[in-house]
Short mmCIF file of C-alpha atoms in Angstrom, two decimals:
data_model
loop_
_atom_site.label_atom_id
_atom_site.label_comp_id
_atom_site.label_asym_id
_atom_site.label_seq_id
_atom_site.Cartn_x
_atom_site.Cartn_y
_atom_site.Cartn_z
CA MET A 104 -0.07 0.02 0.03
CA GLU A 105 3.03 2.16 0.88
CA ASP A 106 3.82 1.52 -3.29
CA ASP A 107 -0.12 3.05 -4.40
CA GLU A 108 0.15 6.73 -4.97
CA THR A 109 -3.71 7.17 -3.48
CA PHE A 110 -2.91 6.65 0.31
CA ASP A 111 -1.17 8.49 2.66
CA ALA A 112 1.92 6.42 3.20
CA GLY A 113 5.30 6.61 1.36
CA LYS A 114 4.78 7.44 -2.40
CA GLY A 115 2.12 10.23 -2.05
CA SER A 116 1.87 10.82 1.80
CA HIS A 117 1.33 14.59 2.54
CA LEU A 118 3.64 16.93 2.74
CA ASN A 119 4.28 18.78 6.29
CA GLN A 120 4.66 23.10 6.46
CA ASP A 121 8.18 22.72 5.12
CA GLY A 122 7.07 20.82 2.03
CA PHE A 123 8.33 17.07 2.58
CA VAL A 124 6.80 13.91 3.22
CA SER A 125 7.66 12.97 6.84
CA MET A 126 6.87 8.99 7.42
CA ASP A 127 5.83 6.89 10.36
CA ALA A 128 5.47 3.30 10.62
CA GLY A 129 5.14 0.73 13.18
CA PHE A 130 5.72 -3.25 13.52
CA MET A 131 4.43 -5.70 15.56
CA GLU A 132 4.37 -9.98 15.73
CA GLY A 133 2.26 -11.59 18.67
CA ALA A 134 4.62 -14.31 19.39
CA GLY A 135 7.29 -12.63 21.40
CA LEU A 136 5.46 -9.34 21.55
CA ASN A 137 8.76 -7.88 19.55
CA VAL A 138 7.73 -4.47 18.29
CA GLY A 139 9.92 -2.14 15.56
CA ALA A 140 9.30 1.65 15.40
CA VAL A 141 10.13 4.73 12.95
CA ALA A 142 9.17 8.51 12.81
CA GLY A 143 10.71 11.21 10.67
CA LEU A 144 11.96 9.59 7.40
CA ARG A 145 11.83 11.99 4.40
CA ASP A 146 13.78 9.03 1.90
CA ILE A 147 12.64 5.70 2.36
CA PRO A 148 9.95 4.52 -0.02
CA ASN A 149 9.01 1.94 2.02
CA PRO A 150 8.68 2.87 6.15
CA ILE A 151 7.16 -0.40 7.10
CA THR A 152 10.29 -2.41 6.39
CA VAL A 153 12.48 -0.40 8.40
CA ALA A 154 10.28 -0.69 11.53
CA ARG A 155 10.52 -4.76 10.97
CA ARG A 156 13.92 -4.52 10.31
CA ILE A 157 14.19 -2.51 13.40
CA MET A 158 12.03 -5.46 14.88
CA GLU A 159 14.20 -8.04 14.30
CA SER A 160 17.22 -5.87 15.94
CA GLU A 161 17.68 -5.08 18.97
CA HIS A 162 16.13 -1.13 19.08
CA THR A 163 12.53 -0.83 19.19
CA PHE A 164 12.12 3.13 18.03
CA LEU A 165 14.53 5.07 15.64
CA ILE A 166 13.91 8.48 14.02
CA GLY A 167 15.08 10.83 11.60
CA GLU A 168 18.51 10.44 10.09
CA GLY A 169 19.78 7.98 12.46
CA ALA A 170 16.73 5.63 11.15
CA ALA A 171 17.87 6.36 7.99
CA ARG A 172 21.61 5.26 8.13
CA PHE A 173 20.01 2.42 10.14
CA ALA A 174 17.56 1.67 6.62
CA VAL A 175 21.06 2.00 4.71
CA ALA A 176 23.32 -0.39 6.94
CA HIS A 177 20.28 -3.23 6.95
CA GLY A 178 19.79 -3.07 3.08
CA ILE A 179 17.32 -0.90 2.34
CA SER A 180 17.71 2.01 -0.28
CA ARG A 181 17.23 5.77 0.10
CA CYS A 182 15.41 7.71 -2.68
CA ASN A 183 15.59 11.49 -3.61
CA PRO A 184 12.41 13.09 -1.29
CA GLN A 185 11.25 14.22 -3.90
CA ASP A 186 10.60 11.32 -5.69
CA LEU A 187 8.06 10.71 -2.93
CA ILE A 188 6.16 14.06 -3.92
CA VAL A 189 3.27 13.38 -5.87
CA PRO A 190 1.70 16.62 -8.19
CA ARG A 191 -1.14 16.56 -5.65
CA GLU A 192 -0.10 16.59 -2.72
CA ARG A 193 2.37 19.58 -3.88
CA GLU A 194 -1.00 21.27 -5.20
CA GLU A 195 -2.87 20.77 -2.16
CA TRP A 196 0.57 22.22 0.10
CA LEU A 197 0.46 25.19 -2.30
CA ALA A 198 -2.82 26.29 -1.64
CA LEU A 199 -3.00 25.14 2.00
CA ARG A 200 0.23 27.39 2.13
CA GLN A 201 -1.42 30.44 0.53
CA ALA A 202 -4.45 30.22 2.65
CA LEU A 203 -2.30 29.53 6.18
CA ARG A 204 -3.96 26.90 7.06
CA LEU A 205 -2.25 25.48 10.41
CA ASN A 206 -5.20 23.69 11.27
CA ALA A 207 -5.98 21.68 7.92
CA PRO A 208 -7.55 17.85 7.74
CA TYR A 209 -6.20 14.92 9.54
CA GLY A 210 -4.34 12.55 6.67
CA ASP A 211 -4.87 8.93 6.83
CA THR A 212 -3.26 5.70 7.88
CA VAL A 213 -3.29 2.16 6.36
CA GLY A 214 -2.64 -0.53 8.51
CA ALA A 215 -2.53 -4.53 8.23
CA ILE A 216 -3.06 -7.89 10.70
CA ALA A 217 -2.27 -10.96 9.61
CA ARG A 218 -2.73 -14.41 10.97
CA ASP A 219 -0.69 -17.19 9.28
CA ALA A 220 -1.81 -20.75 10.07
CA LYS A 221 0.20 -21.21 13.47
CA GLY A 222 -2.14 -18.66 14.90
CA HIS A 223 0.67 -16.09 14.47
CA LEU A 224 -0.36 -12.81 14.72
CA ALA A 225 1.40 -9.40 13.54
CA ALA A 226 0.21 -5.37 12.85
CA GLY A 227 1.63 -3.14 10.60
CA VAL A 228 0.86 0.18 10.72
CA SER A 229 2.56 3.22 8.09
CA THR A 230 1.43 6.70 7.26
CA GLY A 231 2.76 10.16 6.12
CA GLY A 232 0.58 11.90 8.85
CA ARG A 233 -1.63 14.73 8.55
CA LYS A 234 -1.73 17.38 5.41
CA PHE A 235 0.45 20.42 6.38
CA ALA A 236 2.03 19.48 9.80
CA VAL A 237 4.20 21.09 12.10
CA PRO A 238 8.00 20.06 10.94
CA GLY A 239 8.62 17.24 13.71
CA ARG A 240 5.13 16.01 14.34
CA VAL A 241 4.29 12.47 15.66
CA GLY A 242 1.10 10.95 15.57
CA ASP A 243 -0.32 7.91 16.75
CA VAL A 244 1.07 5.93 14.37
CA PRO A 245 4.75 4.44 15.45
CA CYS A 246 3.16 4.65 19.27
CA VAL A 247 3.14 0.93 20.41
CA GLY A 248 -0.25 0.67 21.71
CA SER A 249 -1.96 3.57 20.21
CA GLY A 250 -1.40 2.87 16.48
CA PHE A 251 -1.06 -0.85 16.61
CA TYR A 252 -0.59 -4.15 19.02
CA ALA A 253 -0.56 -7.18 18.75
CA ASP A 254 -0.15 -11.11 21.08
CA ASP A 255 -0.58 -13.94 20.00
CA ALA A 256 -2.70 -15.07 23.35
CA VAL A 257 -5.17 -12.48 22.80
CA GLY A 258 -5.69 -10.47 19.25
CA ALA A 259 -4.39 -7.35 17.52
CA ALA A 260 -5.24 -4.43 16.49
CA VAL A 261 -4.37 -1.35 14.14
CA SER A 262 -6.00 2.62 14.11
CA THR A 263 -6.30 5.36 11.72
CA GLY A 264 -7.34 8.83 12.28
CA GLU A 265 -6.41 11.66 14.69
CA GLY A 266 -3.44 10.72 16.26
CA GLU A 267 -3.25 13.45 19.12
CA TYR A 268 -6.36 12.06 20.31
CA ILE A 269 -5.95 8.07 19.62
CA VAL A 270 -2.00 8.22 21.75
CA ARG A 271 -4.37 9.31 24.58
CA ILE A 272 -6.54 6.47 25.26
CA VAL A 273 -3.83 4.03 23.92
CA MET A 274 -6.60 2.64 21.31
CA ALA A 275 -4.92 -0.40 19.41
CA LYS A 276 -4.41 -1.46 23.18
CA ARG A 277 -7.48 -1.03 24.81
CA ALA A 278 -9.24 -2.90 22.10
CA VAL A 279 -7.00 -5.62 22.47
CA ASP A 280 -7.75 -5.47 26.20
CA HIS A 281 -11.45 -5.58 25.54
CA LEU A 282 -11.00 -8.80 24.13
CA ALA A 283 -9.06 -10.20 26.51
CA ALA A 284 -11.89 -9.43 28.58
CA GLY A 285 -14.27 -11.82 26.76
CA MET A 286 -15.35 -9.30 24.12
CA HIS A 287 -15.94 -10.15 20.32
CA PRO A 288 -14.40 -8.06 17.61
CA GLN A 289 -17.07 -5.56 16.55
CA GLN A 290 -17.84 -5.52 19.85
CA ALA A 291 -13.89 -4.13 21.12
CA ALA A 292 -14.29 -1.85 18.14
CA GLU A 293 -17.67 -0.08 18.82
CA GLU A 294 -16.29 0.19 22.91
CA VAL A 295 -12.63 1.67 22.04
CA ILE A 296 -14.63 4.49 19.39
CA ALA A 297 -17.20 5.46 21.42
CA TYR A 298 -14.90 5.92 24.32
CA LEU A 299 -12.32 7.69 22.10
CA ALA A 300 -15.30 10.13 20.72
CA GLN A 301 -17.27 10.46 24.92
CA ARG A 302 -13.73 10.99 26.73
CA VAL A 303 -11.59 13.20 24.38
CA GLY A 304 -14.03 13.94 21.20
CA GLY A 305 -12.08 11.90 19.01
CA ARG A 306 -12.37 10.76 15.81
CA ALA A 307 -10.70 7.91 14.32
CA GLY A 308 -11.08 4.17 12.88
CA ILE A 309 -10.18 0.88 14.17
CA ILE A 310 -10.09 -2.80 12.93
CA VAL A 311 -9.47 -5.32 15.65
CA MET A 312 -9.16 -9.71 15.08
CA ASP A 313 -8.83 -11.75 17.84
CA ARG A 314 -6.80 -14.95 18.25
CA ALA A 315 -9.26 -17.38 16.19
CA GLY A 316 -9.37 -14.77 13.25
CA ARG A 317 -12.46 -13.27 13.78
CA VAL A 318 -12.84 -9.61 12.57
CA GLY A 319 -14.43 -6.30 13.62
CA CYS A 320 -14.15 -2.59 13.08
CA ALA A 321 -15.61 0.44 13.22
CA TYR A 322 -15.22 4.05 12.84
CA ASN A 323 -16.67 7.30 13.04
CA THR A 324 -14.74 9.28 10.56
CA PHE A 325 -17.02 10.11 7.37
CA ARG A 326 -15.55 6.78 6.13
CA MET A 327 -13.14 4.39 6.05
CA GLY A 328 -11.98 1.81 3.85
CA ARG A 329 -11.70 -1.55 5.22
CA ALA A 330 -10.81 -5.11 3.23
CA TRP A 331 -10.28 -8.85 5.22
CA ARG A 332 -10.81 -12.23 4.28
CA GLU A 333 -14.17 -14.40 5.52
CA ASP A 334 -14.94 -18.15 4.71
CA GLY A 335 -12.02 -17.96 1.72
CA ARG A 336 -14.35 -14.58 0.58
CA LEU A 337 -12.38 -11.40 0.17
CA ILE A 338 -15.16 -8.83 1.79
CA VAL A 339 -13.96 -5.21 0.48
CA ARG A 340 -15.98 -2.27 2.23
CA VAL A 341 -15.40 2.19 2.02
CA ASN A 342 -18.59 3.74 3.12
CA ARG A 343 -20.89 2.58 6.01
CA GLU A 344 -23.86 1.68 3.26
CA ASP A 345 -21.68 -0.40 1.84
#
């Protein structure tokens, strides 16, 4: 998904106030609760790959230039930062700068949960952040427990939405805790979105999977694209009426 310019992740990410992409990602595997996260990348096409390499190292979270150097040391190539900027985002950045939109609309996140034949879970998220963000801004995505969480013993969750609010309720971990308490994934998803709105007034979406592979999703944003496999069928939804 980072290679698809449609999404706010990898190539096609939103631009910050300085006119550059600043990308974050997080990855967690549920067997050993191992985690890797990265923030502030400007010139790595696939930040999720860096997050996974970090997870496989002695580190858990790297940022900026240090993260980029780590990536190169582990066989991941850097690119020209301009190669990640698409015309759509450049035009929108120019319009926002002209209007001095310091509170531009939030961006979005791509996220996925996987469960293999042995029941092992993994959760990954990647984002270019919000539109016209203050340089140095980091949201929920690379924050373990907020943007993503996976535990083979219980389940996994990934978040999207207003990161400044999501981190305040540690949303992904909260959803997994609901699974541990016996909730169905759909109920867990609905509960955390309702709590986010009631407690801090945030807008977001979440997908949740339990250890058995059952899936739930909920959101209080205008829409949220989501897809999953059920009984061998691929199910795709974007709007509420789908």
